[in-house]
Short mmCIF file of C-alpha atoms and ligand atoms in Angstrom, two decimals:
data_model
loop_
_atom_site.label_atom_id
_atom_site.label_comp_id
_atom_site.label_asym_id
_atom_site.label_seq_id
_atom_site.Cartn_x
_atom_site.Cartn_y
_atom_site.Cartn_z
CA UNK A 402 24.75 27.77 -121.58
CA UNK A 403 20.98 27.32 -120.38
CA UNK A 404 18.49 29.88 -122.11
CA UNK A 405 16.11 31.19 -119.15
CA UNK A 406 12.45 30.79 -119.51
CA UNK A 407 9.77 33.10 -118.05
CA UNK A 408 6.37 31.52 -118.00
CA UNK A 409 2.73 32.40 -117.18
CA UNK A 410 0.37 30.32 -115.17
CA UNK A 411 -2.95 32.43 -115.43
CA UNK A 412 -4.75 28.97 -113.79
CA UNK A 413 -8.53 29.79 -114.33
CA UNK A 414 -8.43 33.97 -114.24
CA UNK A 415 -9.65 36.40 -116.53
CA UNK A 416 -12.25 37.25 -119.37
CA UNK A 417 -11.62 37.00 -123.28
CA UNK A 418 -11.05 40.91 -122.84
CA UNK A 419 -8.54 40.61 -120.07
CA UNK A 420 -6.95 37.82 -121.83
CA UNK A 421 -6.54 39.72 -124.82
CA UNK A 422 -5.49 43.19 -123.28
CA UNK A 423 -2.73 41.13 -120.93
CA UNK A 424 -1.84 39.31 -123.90
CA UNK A 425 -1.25 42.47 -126.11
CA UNK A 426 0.47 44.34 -122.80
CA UNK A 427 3.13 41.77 -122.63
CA UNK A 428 3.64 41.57 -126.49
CA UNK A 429 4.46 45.13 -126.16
CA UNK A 430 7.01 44.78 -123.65
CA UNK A 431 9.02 42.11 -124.74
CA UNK A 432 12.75 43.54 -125.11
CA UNK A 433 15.04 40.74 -123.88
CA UNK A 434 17.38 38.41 -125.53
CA UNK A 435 18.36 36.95 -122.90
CA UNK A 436 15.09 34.85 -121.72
CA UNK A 437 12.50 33.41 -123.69
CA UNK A 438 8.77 34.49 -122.32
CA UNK A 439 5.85 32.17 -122.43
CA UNK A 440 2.11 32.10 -121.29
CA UNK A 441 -0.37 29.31 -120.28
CA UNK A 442 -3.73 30.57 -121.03
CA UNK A 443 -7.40 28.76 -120.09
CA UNK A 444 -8.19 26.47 -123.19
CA UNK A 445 -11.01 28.42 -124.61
CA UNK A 446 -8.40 32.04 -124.81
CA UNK A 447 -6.06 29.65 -126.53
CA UNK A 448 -7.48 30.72 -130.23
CA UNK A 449 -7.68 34.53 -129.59
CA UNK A 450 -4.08 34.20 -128.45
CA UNK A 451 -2.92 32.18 -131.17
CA UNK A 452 -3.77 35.54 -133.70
CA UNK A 453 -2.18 37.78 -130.99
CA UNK A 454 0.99 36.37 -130.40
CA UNK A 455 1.89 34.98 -134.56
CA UNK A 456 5.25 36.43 -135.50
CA UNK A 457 6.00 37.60 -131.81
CA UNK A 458 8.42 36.39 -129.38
CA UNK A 459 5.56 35.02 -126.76
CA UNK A 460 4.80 31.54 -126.89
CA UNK A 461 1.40 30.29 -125.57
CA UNK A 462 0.83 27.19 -123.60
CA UNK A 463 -2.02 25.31 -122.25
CA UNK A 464 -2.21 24.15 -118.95
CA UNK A 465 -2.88 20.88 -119.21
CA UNK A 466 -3.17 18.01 -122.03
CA UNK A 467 -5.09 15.03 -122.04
CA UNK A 468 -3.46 11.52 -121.86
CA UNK A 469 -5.03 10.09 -124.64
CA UNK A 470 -4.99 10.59 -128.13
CA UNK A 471 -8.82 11.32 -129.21
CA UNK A 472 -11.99 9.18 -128.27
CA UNK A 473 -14.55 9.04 -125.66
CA UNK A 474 -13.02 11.24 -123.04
CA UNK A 475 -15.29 14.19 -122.56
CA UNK A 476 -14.02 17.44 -121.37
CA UNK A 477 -10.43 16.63 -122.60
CA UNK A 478 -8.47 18.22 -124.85
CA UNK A 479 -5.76 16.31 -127.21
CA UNK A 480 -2.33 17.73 -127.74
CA UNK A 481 -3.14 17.48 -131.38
CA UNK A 482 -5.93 19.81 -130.98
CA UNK A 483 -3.32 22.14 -129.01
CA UNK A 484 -0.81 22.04 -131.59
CA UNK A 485 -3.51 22.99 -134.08
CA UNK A 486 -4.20 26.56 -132.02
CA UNK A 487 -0.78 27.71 -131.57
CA UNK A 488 0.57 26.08 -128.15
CA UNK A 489 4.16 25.23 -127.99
CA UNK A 490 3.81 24.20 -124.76
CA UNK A 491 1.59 22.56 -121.82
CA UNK A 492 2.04 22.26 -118.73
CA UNK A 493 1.24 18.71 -117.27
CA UNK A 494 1.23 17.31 -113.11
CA UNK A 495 0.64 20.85 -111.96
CA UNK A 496 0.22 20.30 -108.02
CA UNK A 497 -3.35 21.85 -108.28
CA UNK A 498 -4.46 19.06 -111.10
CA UNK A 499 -2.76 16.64 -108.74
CA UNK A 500 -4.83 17.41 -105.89
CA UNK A 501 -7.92 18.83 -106.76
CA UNK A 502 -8.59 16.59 -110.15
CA UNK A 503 -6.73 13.10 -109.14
CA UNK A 504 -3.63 13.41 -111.40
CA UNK A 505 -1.24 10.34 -110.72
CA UNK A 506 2.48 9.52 -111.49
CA UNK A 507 1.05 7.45 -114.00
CA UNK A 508 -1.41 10.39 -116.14
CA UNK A 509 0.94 12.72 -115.48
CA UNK A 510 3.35 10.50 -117.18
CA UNK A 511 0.78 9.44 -120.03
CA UNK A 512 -0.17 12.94 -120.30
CA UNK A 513 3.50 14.01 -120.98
CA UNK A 514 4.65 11.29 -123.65
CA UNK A 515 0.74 12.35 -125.62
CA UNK A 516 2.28 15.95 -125.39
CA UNK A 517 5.57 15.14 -127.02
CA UNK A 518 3.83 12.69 -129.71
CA UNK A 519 2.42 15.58 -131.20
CA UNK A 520 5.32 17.73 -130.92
CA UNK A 521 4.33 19.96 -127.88
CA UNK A 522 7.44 20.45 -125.05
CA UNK A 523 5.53 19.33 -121.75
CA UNK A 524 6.53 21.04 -118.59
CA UNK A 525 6.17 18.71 -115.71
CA UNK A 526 5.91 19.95 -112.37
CA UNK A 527 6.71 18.17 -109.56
CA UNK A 528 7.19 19.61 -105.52
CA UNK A 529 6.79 19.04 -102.06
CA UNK A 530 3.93 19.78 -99.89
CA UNK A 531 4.38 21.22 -96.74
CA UNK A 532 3.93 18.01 -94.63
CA UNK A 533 5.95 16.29 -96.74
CA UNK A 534 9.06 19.01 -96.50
CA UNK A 535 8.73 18.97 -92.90
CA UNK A 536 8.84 14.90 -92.63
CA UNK A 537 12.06 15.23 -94.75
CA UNK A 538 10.56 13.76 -97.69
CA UNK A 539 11.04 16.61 -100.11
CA UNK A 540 14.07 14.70 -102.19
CA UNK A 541 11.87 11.72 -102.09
CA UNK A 542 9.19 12.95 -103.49
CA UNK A 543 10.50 14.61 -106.50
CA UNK A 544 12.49 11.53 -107.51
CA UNK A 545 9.43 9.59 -107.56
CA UNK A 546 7.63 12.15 -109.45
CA UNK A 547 10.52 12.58 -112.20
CA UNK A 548 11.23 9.23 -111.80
CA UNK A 549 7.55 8.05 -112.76
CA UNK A 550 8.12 10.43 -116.64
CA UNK A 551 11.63 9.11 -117.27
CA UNK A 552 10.04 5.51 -116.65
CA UNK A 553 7.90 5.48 -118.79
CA UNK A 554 8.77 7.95 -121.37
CA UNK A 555 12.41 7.60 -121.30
CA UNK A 556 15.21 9.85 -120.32
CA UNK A 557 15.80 10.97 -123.99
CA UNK A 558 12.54 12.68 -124.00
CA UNK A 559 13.39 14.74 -121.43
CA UNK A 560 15.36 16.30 -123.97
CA UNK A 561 12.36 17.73 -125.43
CA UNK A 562 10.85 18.89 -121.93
CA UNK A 563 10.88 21.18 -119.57
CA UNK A 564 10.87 21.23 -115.49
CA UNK A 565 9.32 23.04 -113.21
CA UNK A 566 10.25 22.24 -109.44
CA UNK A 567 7.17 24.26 -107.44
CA UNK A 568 6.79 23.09 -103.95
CA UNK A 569 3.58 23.04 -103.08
CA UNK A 570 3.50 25.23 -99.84
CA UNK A 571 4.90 27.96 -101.91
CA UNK A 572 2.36 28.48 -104.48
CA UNK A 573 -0.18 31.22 -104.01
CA UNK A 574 0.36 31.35 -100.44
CA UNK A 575 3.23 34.61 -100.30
CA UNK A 576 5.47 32.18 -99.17
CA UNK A 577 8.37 31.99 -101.38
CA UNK A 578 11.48 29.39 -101.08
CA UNK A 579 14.63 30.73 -100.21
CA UNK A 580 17.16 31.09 -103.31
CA UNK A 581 19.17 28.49 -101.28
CA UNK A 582 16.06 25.94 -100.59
CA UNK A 583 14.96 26.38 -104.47
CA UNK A 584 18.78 25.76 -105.42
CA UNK A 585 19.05 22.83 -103.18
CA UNK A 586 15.95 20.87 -104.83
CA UNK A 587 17.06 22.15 -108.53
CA UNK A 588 20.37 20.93 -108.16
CA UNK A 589 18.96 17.61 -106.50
CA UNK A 590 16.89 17.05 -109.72
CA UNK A 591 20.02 18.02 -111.94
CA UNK A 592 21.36 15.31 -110.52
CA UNK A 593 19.08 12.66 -110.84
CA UNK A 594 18.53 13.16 -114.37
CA UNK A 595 22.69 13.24 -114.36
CA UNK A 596 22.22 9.79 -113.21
CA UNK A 597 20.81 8.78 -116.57
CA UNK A 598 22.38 11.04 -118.73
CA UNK A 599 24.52 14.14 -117.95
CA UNK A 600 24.33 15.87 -121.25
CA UNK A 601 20.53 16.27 -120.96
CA UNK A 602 21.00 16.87 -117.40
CA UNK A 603 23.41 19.91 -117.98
CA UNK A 604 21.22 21.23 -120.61
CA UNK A 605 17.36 20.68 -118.92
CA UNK A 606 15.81 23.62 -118.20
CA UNK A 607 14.27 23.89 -114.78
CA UNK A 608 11.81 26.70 -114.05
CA UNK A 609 10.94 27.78 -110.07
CA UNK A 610 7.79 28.40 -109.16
CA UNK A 611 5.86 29.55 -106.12
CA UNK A 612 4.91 32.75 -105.54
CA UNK A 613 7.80 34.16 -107.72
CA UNK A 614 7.29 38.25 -108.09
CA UNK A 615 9.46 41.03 -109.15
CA UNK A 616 10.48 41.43 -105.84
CA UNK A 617 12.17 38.02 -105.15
CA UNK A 618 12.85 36.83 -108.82
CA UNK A 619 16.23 38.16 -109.61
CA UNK A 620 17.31 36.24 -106.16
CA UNK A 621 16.15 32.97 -107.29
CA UNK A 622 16.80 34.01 -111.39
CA UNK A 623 20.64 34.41 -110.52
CA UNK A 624 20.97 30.93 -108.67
CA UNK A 625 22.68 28.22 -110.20
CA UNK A 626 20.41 25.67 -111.29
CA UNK A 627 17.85 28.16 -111.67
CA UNK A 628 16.90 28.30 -114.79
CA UNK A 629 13.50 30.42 -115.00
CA UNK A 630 9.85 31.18 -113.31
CA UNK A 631 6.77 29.60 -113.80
CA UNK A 632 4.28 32.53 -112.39
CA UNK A 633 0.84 32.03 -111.49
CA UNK A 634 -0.87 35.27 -109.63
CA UNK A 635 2.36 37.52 -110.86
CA UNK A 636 1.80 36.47 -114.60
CA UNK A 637 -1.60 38.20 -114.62
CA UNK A 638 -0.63 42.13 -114.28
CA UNK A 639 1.34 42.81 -117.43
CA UNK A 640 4.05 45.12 -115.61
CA UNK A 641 4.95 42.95 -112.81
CA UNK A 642 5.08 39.55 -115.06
CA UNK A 643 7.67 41.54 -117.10
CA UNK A 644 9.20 43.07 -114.24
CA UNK A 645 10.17 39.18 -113.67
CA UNK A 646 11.23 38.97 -117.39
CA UNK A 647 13.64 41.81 -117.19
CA UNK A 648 15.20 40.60 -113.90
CA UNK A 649 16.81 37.98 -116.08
CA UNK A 650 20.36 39.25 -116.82
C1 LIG B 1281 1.72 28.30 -110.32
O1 LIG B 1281 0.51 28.32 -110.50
O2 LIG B 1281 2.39 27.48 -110.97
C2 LIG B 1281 2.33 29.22 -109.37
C3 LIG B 1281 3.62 29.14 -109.16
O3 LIG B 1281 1.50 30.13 -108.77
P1 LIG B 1281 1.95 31.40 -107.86
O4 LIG B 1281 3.04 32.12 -108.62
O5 LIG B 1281 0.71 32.22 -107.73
O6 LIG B 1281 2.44 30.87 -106.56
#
């Protein structure tokens, strides 16, 4: 049996006040056993949360990790120095680091096997955009993207890992997937990974996202392959992000 996972994406939002106030708003509200709740917070929060969240059932995340291990890389941040403030997670390939900041296959990859040498659980996103969905390219595309990680990092580390399929056109637009269209792709990417291995297959979790909010999330919570949200816009107002949380049954 899959454990679900509810996570926050709060992208580049918020003050050191907000952060902290959110932070303490969802602490408060955490009564669920059966879902795990996570947030990805802006690097420079990442400290402030740390002392928040110690001892509490939210884990923090960052949203991105650098692909090297320390050096001459300015304005990156090592998974080391990650693990050192708290973060059980990061979040690597998001589709807005793809497009807007040049992440390839290949750093998305070398991003995720730096996460897991320092004992952080990546979550790599992969999706469809629009154009490509249309063209009938959606399967495609997340093989290539999956397959690019499992390439080079193996398909035992996926073990240690977490999904998240988020197509593109969905996310921050209003425009949700259909439970069926989300099922469809999740199922697709269960399968791959079958390909290689069913036992990690059957027990990957693999979080939808794209414009997930209370009002569509126990929909796409209760499908099959389904296994969990990761929230951008609906992650940063406390009562709606665990609105999403509680629709987990
Ligand atoms: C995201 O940033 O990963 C995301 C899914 O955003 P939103 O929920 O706002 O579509």
């Amino acid at each position: 049996m899959r454990r679900s996972l509810i996570m926050g994406n709060w992208k580049m939002n918020g003050s050191r006040e907000s952060a902290k106030s959110l932070t303490e708003a969802i602490v408060a509200g955490i009564s669920n056993d059966n879902a795990d709740i996570a947030v990805c917070a802006p690097f420079v929060f990442l400290s402030d949360l740390q002392g928040l969240t110690d001892g509490t059932p939210l884990a923090v995340g960052a949203q991105n990790v650098a692909d090297q291990e320390s050096g001459a890389y300015t304005g990156e941040v090592s998974a080391s120095m990650l693990k050192e403030f708290g973060c059980k997670y990061a979040l690597v390939g998001h589709s807005e680091r793809r497009v807007c900041y040049g992440d390839t296959d290949e750093s998305v990859a070398a991003r995720f096997v730096e996460a897991q040498k320092q004992g952080l659980v990546p979550v790599l996103c992969i999706g469809e955009t629009l154009e490509q969905r249309e063209s009938g390219e959606t399967f495609n595309v997340v093989n290539t993207q999956l397959d690019a990680v499992v390439d080079k990092a193996g398909i035992e580390a996926l073990a240690n890992s977490v999904i998240a399929y988020e197509p593109v056109w969905a996310i921050g637009t209003g425009v949700t997937a259909t439970d069926e269209q989300a099922q469809e792709v999740h199922k697709a990417i269960r399968e791959r990974i079958a390909e290689k291995s069913p036992e990690i297959a059957e027990n990957m979790q693999i979080l939808y996202g794209g414009s997930m909010k209370p009002a569509n999330a126990k929909g796409l919570l209760s499908m099959a392959d389904i296994d969990g949200g990761l929230i951008g816009g609906a992650s940063l107002d406390a009562q709606s992000f665990l609105d999403i949380y509680h629709s987990v049954s």
